[in-house]
Short mmCIF file of C-alpha atoms in Angstrom, two decimals:
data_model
loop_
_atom_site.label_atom_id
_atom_site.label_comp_id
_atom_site.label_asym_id
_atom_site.label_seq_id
_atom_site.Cartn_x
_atom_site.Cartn_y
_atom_site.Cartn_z
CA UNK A 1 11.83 -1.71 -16.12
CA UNK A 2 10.51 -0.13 -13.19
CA UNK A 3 6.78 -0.50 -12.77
CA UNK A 4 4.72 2.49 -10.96
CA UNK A 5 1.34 1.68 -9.45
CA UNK A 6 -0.48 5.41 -9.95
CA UNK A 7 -3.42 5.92 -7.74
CA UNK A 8 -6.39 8.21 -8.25
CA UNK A 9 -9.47 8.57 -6.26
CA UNK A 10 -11.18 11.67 -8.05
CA UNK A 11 -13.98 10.93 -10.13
CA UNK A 12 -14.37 14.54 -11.90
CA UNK A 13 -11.64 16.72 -13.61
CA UNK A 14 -9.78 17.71 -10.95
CA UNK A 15 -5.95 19.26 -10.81
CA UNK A 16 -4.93 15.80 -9.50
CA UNK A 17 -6.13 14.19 -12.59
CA UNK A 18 -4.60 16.97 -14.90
CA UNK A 19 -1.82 16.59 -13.23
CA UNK A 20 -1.77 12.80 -13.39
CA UNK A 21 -2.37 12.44 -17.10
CA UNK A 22 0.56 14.91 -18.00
CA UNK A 23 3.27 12.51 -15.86
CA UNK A 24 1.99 9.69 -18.16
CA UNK A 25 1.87 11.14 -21.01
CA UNK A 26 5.94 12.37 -20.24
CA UNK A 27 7.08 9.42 -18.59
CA UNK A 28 10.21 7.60 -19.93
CA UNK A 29 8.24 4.57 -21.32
CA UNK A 30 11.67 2.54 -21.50
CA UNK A 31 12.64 2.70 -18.49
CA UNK A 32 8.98 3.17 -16.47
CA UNK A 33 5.86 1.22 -17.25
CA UNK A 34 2.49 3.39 -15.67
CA UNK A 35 -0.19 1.52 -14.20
CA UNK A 36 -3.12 3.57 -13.31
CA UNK A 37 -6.23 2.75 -10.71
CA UNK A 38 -9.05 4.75 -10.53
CA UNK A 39 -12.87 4.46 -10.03
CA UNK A 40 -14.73 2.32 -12.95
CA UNK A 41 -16.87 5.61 -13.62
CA UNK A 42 -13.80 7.88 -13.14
CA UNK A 43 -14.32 10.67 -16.08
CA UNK A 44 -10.26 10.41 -16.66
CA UNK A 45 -10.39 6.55 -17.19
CA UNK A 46 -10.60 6.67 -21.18
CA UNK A 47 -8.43 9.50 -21.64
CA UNK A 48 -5.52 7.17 -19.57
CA UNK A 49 -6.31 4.44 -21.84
CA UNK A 50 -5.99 6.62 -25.27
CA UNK A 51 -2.36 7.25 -23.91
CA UNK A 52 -1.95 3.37 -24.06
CA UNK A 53 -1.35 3.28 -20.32
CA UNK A 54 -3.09 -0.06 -18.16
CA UNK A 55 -6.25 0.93 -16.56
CA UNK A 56 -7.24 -1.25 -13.50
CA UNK A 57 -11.06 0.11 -12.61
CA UNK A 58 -12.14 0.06 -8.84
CA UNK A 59 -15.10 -0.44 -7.46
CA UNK A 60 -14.56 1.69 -4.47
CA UNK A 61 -12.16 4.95 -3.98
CA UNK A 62 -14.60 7.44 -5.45
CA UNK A 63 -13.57 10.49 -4.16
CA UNK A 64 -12.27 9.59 -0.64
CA UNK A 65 -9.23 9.06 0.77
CA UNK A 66 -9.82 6.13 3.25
CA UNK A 67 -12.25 3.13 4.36
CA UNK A 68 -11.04 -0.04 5.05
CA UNK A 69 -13.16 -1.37 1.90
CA UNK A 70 -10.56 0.09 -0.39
CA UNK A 71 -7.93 -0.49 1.63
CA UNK A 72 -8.53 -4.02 1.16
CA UNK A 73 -9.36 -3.78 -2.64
CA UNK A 74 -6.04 -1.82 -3.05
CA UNK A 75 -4.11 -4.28 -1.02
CA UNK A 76 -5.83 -6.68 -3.83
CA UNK A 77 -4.72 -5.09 -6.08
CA UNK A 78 -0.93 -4.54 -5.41
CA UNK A 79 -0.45 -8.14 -4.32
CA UNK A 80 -1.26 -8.68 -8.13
CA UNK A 81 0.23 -6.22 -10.08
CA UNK A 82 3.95 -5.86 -7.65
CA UNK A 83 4.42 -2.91 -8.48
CA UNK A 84 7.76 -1.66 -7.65
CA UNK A 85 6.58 2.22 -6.55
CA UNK A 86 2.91 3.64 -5.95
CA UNK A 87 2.38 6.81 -5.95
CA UNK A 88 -0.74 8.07 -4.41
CA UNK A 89 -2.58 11.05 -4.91
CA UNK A 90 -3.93 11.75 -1.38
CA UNK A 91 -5.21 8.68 -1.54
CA UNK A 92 -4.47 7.15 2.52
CA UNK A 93 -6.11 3.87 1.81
CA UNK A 94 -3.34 3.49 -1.09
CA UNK A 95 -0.11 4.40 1.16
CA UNK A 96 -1.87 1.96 3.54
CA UNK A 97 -2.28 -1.15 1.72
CA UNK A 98 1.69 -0.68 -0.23
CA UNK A 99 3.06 -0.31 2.92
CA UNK A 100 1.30 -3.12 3.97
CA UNK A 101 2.75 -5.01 0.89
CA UNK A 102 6.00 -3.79 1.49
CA UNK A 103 6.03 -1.92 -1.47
CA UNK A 104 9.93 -0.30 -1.49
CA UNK A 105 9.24 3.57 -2.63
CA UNK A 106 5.55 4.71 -1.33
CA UNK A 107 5.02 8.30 -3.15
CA UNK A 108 2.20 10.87 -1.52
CA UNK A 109 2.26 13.92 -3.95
CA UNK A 110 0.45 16.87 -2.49
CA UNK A 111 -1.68 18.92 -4.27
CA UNK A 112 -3.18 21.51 -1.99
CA UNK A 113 -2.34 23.75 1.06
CA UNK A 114 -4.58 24.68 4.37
CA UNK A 115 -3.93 26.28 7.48
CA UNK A 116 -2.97 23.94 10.03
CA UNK A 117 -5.05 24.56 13.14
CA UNK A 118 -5.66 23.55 16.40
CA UNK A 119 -4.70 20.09 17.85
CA UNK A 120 -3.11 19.42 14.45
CA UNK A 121 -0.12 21.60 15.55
CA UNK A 122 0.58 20.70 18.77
CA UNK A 123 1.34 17.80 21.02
CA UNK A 124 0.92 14.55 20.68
CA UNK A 125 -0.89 15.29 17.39
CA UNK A 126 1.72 16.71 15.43
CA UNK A 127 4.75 14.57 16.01
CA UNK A 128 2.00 11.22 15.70
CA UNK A 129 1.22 12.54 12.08
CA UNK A 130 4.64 13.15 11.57
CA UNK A 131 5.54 9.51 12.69
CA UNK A 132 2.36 8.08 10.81
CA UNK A 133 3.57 9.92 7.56
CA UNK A 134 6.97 8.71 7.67
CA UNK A 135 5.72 5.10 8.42
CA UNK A 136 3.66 4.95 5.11
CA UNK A 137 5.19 7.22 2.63
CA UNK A 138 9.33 7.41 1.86
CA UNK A 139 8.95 10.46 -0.41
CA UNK A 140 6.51 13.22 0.03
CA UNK A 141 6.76 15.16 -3.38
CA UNK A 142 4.87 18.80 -3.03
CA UNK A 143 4.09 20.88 -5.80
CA UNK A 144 4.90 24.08 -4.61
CA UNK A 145 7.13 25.15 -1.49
CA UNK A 146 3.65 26.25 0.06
CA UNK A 147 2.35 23.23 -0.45
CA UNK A 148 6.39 21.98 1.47
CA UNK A 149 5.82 24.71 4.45
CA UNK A 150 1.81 23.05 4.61
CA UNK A 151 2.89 19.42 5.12
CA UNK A 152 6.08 20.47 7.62
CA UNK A 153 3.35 22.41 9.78
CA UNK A 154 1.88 18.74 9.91
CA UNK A 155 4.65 17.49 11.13
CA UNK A 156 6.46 15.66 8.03
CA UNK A 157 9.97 16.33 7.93
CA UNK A 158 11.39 18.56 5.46
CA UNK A 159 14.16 15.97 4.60
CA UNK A 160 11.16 13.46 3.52
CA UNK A 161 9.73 16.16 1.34
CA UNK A 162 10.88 17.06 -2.83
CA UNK A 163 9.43 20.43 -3.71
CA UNK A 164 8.75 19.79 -7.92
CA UNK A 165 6.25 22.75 -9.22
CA UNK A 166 3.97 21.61 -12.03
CA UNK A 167 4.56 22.61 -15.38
CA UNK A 168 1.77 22.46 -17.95
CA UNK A 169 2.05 21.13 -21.00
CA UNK A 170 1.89 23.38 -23.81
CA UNK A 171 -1.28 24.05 -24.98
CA UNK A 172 -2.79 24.17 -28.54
CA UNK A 173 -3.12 26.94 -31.14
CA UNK A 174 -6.11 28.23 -31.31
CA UNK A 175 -6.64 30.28 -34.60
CA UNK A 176 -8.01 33.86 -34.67
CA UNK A 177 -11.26 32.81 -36.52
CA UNK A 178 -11.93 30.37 -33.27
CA UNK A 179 -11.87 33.23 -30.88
CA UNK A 180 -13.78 35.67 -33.11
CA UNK A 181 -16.58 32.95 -33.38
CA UNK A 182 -16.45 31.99 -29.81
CA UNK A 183 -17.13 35.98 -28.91
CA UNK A 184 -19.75 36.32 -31.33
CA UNK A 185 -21.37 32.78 -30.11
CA UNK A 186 -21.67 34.46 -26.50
CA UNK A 187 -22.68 38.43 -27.75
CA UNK A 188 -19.23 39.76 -26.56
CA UNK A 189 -17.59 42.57 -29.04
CA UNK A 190 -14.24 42.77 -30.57
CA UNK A 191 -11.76 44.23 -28.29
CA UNK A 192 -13.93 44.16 -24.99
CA UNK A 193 -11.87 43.45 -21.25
CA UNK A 194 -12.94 39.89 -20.30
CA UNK A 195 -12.13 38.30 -16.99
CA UNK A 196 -12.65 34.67 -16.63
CA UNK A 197 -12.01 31.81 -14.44
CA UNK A 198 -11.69 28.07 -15.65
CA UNK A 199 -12.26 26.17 -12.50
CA UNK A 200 -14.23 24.29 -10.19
CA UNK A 201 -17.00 26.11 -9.07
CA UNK A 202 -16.22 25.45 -4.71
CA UNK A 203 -16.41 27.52 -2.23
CA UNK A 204 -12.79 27.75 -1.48
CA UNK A 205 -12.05 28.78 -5.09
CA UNK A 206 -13.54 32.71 -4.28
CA UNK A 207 -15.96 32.47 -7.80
CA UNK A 208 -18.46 34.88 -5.19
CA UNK A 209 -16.04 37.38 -4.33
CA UNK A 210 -15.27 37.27 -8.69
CA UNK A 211 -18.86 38.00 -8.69
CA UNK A 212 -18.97 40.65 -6.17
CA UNK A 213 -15.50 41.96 -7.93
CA UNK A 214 -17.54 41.92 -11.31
CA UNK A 215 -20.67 44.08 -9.87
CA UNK A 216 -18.10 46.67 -8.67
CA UNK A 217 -16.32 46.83 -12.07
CA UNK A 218 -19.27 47.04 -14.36
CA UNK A 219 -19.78 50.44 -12.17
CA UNK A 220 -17.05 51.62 -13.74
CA UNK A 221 -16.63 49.70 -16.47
CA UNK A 222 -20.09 48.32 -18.02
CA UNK A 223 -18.15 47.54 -21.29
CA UNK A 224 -16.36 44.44 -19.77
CA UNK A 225 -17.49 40.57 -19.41
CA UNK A 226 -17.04 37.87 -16.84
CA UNK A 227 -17.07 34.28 -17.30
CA UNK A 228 -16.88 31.15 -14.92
CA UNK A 229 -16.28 28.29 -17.02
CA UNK A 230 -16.46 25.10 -15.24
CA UNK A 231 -19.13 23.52 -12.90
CA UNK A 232 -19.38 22.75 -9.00
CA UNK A 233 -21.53 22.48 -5.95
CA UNK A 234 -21.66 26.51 -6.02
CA UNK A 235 -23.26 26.54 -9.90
CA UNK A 236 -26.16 27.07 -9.17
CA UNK A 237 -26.29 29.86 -5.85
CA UNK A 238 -23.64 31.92 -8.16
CA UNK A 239 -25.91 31.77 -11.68
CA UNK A 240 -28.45 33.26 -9.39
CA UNK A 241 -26.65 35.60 -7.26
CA UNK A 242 -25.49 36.94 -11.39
CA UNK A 243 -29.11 37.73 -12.14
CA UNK A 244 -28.70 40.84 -9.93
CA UNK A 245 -25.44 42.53 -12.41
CA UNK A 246 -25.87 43.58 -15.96
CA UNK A 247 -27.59 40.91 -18.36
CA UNK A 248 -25.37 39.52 -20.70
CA UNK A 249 -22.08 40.35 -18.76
CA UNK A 250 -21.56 37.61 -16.55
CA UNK A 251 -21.71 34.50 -18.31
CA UNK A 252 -21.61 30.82 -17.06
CA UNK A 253 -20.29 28.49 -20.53
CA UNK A 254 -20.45 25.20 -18.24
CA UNK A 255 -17.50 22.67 -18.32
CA UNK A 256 -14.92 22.57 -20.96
CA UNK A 257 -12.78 19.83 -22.09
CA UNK A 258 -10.79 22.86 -24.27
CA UNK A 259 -9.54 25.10 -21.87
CA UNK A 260 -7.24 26.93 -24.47
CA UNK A 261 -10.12 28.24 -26.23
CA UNK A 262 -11.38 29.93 -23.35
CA UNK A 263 -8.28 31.04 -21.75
CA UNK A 264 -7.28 32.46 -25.35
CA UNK A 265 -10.72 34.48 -25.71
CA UNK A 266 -9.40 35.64 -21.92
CA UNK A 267 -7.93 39.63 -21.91
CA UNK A 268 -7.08 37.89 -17.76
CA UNK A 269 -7.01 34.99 -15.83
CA UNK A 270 -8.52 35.19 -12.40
CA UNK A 271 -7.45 32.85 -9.12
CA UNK A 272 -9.65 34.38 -6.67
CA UNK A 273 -8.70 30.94 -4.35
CA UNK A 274 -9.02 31.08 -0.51
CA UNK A 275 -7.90 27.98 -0.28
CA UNK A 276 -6.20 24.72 -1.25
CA UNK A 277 -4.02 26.00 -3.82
CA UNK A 278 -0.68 25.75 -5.00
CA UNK A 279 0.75 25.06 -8.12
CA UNK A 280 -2.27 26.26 -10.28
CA UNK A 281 -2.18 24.40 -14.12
CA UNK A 282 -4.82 27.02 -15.36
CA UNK A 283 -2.08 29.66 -14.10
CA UNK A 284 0.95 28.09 -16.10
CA UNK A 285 -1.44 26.91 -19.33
CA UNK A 286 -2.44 31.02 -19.16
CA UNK A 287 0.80 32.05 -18.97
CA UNK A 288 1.68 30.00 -21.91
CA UNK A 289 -1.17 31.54 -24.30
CA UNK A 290 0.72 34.65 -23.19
CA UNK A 291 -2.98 35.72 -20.96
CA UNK A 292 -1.81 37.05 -17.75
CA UNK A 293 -3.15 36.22 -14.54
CA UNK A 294 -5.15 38.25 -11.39
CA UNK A 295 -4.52 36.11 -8.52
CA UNK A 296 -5.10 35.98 -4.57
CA UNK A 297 -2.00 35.58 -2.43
CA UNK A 298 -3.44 32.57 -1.04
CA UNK A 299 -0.67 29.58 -1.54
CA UNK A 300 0.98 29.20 -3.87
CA UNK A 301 0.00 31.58 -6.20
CA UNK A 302 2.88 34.02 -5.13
CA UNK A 303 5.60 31.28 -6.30
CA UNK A 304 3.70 31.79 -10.02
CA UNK A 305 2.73 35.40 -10.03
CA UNK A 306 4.95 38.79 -9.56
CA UNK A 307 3.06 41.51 -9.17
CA UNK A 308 3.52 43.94 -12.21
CA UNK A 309 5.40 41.46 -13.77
CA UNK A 310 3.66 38.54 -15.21
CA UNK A 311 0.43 38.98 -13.63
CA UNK A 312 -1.44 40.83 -10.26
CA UNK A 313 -1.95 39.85 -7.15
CA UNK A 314 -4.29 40.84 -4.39
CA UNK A 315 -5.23 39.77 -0.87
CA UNK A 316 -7.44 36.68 -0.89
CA UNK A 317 -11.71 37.16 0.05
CA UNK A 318 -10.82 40.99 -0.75
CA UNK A 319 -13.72 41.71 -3.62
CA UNK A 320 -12.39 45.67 -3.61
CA UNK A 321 -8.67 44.93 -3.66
CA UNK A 322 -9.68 42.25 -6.53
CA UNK A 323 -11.60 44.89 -8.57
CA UNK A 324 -9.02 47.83 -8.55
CA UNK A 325 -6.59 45.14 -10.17
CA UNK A 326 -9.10 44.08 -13.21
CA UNK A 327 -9.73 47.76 -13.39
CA UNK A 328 -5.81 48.58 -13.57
CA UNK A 329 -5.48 46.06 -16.13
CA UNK A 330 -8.05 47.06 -17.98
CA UNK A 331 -7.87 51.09 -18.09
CA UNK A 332 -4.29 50.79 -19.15
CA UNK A 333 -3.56 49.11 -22.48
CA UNK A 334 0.57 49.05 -22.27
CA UNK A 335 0.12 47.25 -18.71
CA UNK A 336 -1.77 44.50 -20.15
CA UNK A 337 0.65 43.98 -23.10
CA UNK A 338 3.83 43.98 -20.50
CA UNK A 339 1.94 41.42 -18.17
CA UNK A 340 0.81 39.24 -21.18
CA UNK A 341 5.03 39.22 -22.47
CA UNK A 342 6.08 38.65 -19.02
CA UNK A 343 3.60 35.57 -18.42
CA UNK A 344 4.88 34.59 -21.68
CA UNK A 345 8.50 34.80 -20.44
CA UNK A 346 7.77 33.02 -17.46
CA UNK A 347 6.19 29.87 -18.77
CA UNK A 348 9.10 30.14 -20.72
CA UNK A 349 11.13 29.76 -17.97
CA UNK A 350 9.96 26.51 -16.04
CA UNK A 351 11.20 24.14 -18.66
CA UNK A 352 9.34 21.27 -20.85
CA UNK A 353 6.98 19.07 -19.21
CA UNK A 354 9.23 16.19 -20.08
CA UNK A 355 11.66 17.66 -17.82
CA UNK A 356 9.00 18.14 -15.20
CA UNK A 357 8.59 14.10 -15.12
CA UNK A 358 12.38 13.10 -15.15
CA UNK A 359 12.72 15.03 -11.83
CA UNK A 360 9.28 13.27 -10.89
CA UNK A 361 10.89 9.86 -12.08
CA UNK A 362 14.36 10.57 -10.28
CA UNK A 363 12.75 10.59 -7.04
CA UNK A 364 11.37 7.14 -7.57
CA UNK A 365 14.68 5.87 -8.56
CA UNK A 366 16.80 7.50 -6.10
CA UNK A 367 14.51 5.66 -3.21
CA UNK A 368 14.99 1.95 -5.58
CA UNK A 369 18.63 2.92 -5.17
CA UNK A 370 18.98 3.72 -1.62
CA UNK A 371 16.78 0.26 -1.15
CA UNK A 372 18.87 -1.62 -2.68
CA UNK A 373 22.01 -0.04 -1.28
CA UNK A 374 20.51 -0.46 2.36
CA UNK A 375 19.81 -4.15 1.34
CA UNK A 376 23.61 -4.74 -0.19
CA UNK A 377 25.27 -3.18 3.01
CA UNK A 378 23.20 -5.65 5.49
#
């Protein structure tokens, strides 16, 4: 039985933890036994302990990567539990304190993307990350070959790096009745366009230029709604700057913990991101509801979308360019039916999510095995 040490530092909802609970929920429980730390207040903590998985709360790594506090309570911590792989989650103080314990496969799974700029990209800085990445991780998995091209601009090797996109589990039915109530609960009609995001309301996720995108289409179109479902620093400066377009049309539901509802009341998906992402879940969990998604080309999101295909794309923090697209999609009724098959085709196409978390698992026991080969031939 191999035992994996999962760590997570976010405290809210977050792709990471998404992300996280899906491995668990798919991993090979016969041959892998999940461990999972995470902050005592973590929101995630009782949902990984309704999957029967051990929780070990922590006092400190809320929502940081590093201080030498939690480097010590994670050392702590893996002294105890010998695990025989940790994965971490961008969590530094974690790949410090298991390669401090000698732990023999030391997983850093990368989530997001950013320009590298600067004195990150040059000399000494680069090739020191580099070095520093390769001393405290063995296997850099990335979730989407932007995410790959981000972390060799840092400097990691490509040969340290296993590009495995996320697939997202399938999500439930939701019955026609659900829908129709949902619309009538928020005073949208049968059959009306609505745009919506499900996400984290941060700057880098482009809800203003949605907004601004939404002011230009109710010109055109003022029998369409918008919704940002979700919560985040920007709540509150975007519920205001929505007081200036059309009551009743842009409409802010708060967080969800039943994102296939919303996605399913959905005519589109919108990924409006500037930055960060990669291997959207709200993309593939869309997809599978057969809702096709408007995205920016930021990432990632190219990997996911083809334009015309399963879904449209236009140029990230480009309000216009994002209007014209909702406005294609909805002035022409056969497009929207051809995007929503092909998103269904595509999700189609990625294979189960238990697949998804044997290639995960094969990359922890393909570093036991070398290990123990490299031990054997000494």
């Amino acid at each position: 039985m191999i035992r994996v040490l999962h760590l997570l530092t976010d405290t809210n909802v977050g792709g990471a933890g998404r992300f996280l609970l899906s491995l668990v929920r798919h991993t090979d429980r016969d041959a892998f036994e999940p461990l999972v730390a995470l902050p005592k207040d973590a929101a995630l903590l009782s949902e990984f302990e309704t999957l029967g998985v051990r929780v070990i709360p922590l006092d400190g790594c809320r929502d940081r990567s590093f201080t030498l506090a939690d480097t010590r309570e994670l050392l702590r911590v893996i002294r105890r539990e010998k695990p025989d792989v940790v994965s971490a989650n961008a969590c530094l103080s974690g790949r410090i304190a298991a390669y401090l314990c000698r732990v023999p496969c030391r997983v850093f799974t990368r989530h997001s993307a950013f320009p590298a700029k600067g004195a990150l990209t040059r000399f000494p800085v680069r090739p020191l990350t580099g070095l520093v990445q390769r001393i405290l991780s063995t296997d850099v998995i990335a979730v989407a070959e932007a995410a790959a091209d981000n972390l060799v601009s840092f400097g990691i090797p490509q040969d340290r790096i296993t590009v495995i996109h996320n697939v997202a589990e399938p999500p439930r039915a939701v019955a026609p009745e659900e829908i129709a109530a949902l619309r009538a609960s928020l005073g949208i009609p049968d059959g009306a366009f609505v745009a919506g995001m499900l996400t984290r309301m941060e700057p880098y996720k482009g809800c203003t230029d949605f907004l601004d995108a939404a002011g230009i289409v109710l010109r055109d179109r003022p029998d369409t709604y918008f919704l940002c479902v979700g919560t985040g620093s920007e709540e509150a400066a975007l519920r205001e700057k929505a007081a200036a377009l059309p009551a009743g049309h842009v409409l802010f539901p708060g967080f969800t913990s039943d994102p296939a509802l919303w996605l399913s009341l959905f005519s589109v998906a919108v990924n409006a991101s500037y930055g960060t992402e990669t291997s959207s879940l709200t993309i593939h969990e869309a997809a599978a509801l057969g809702v096709p998604t408007v995205a920016s080309t930021y990432g990632g999101n190219p990997e996911l979308i083809r334009d015309g295909e399963n879904g449209l794309l236009f140029p990230p923090r480009d309000a216009d360019a994002l209007a014209r697209a909702l406005l294609r999609a909805a002035n022409d009724e056969k497009l929207l039916c051809e995007l929503a098959e092909g998103a269904r085709r595509h999700y189609a196409a990625e294979g189960t999510a238990d697949e998804w978390a044997a290639r995960t698992c094969d990359v922890y026991r393909r570093r036991l095995a070398a290990n123990r080969h490299t031990k054997h031939t000494k």
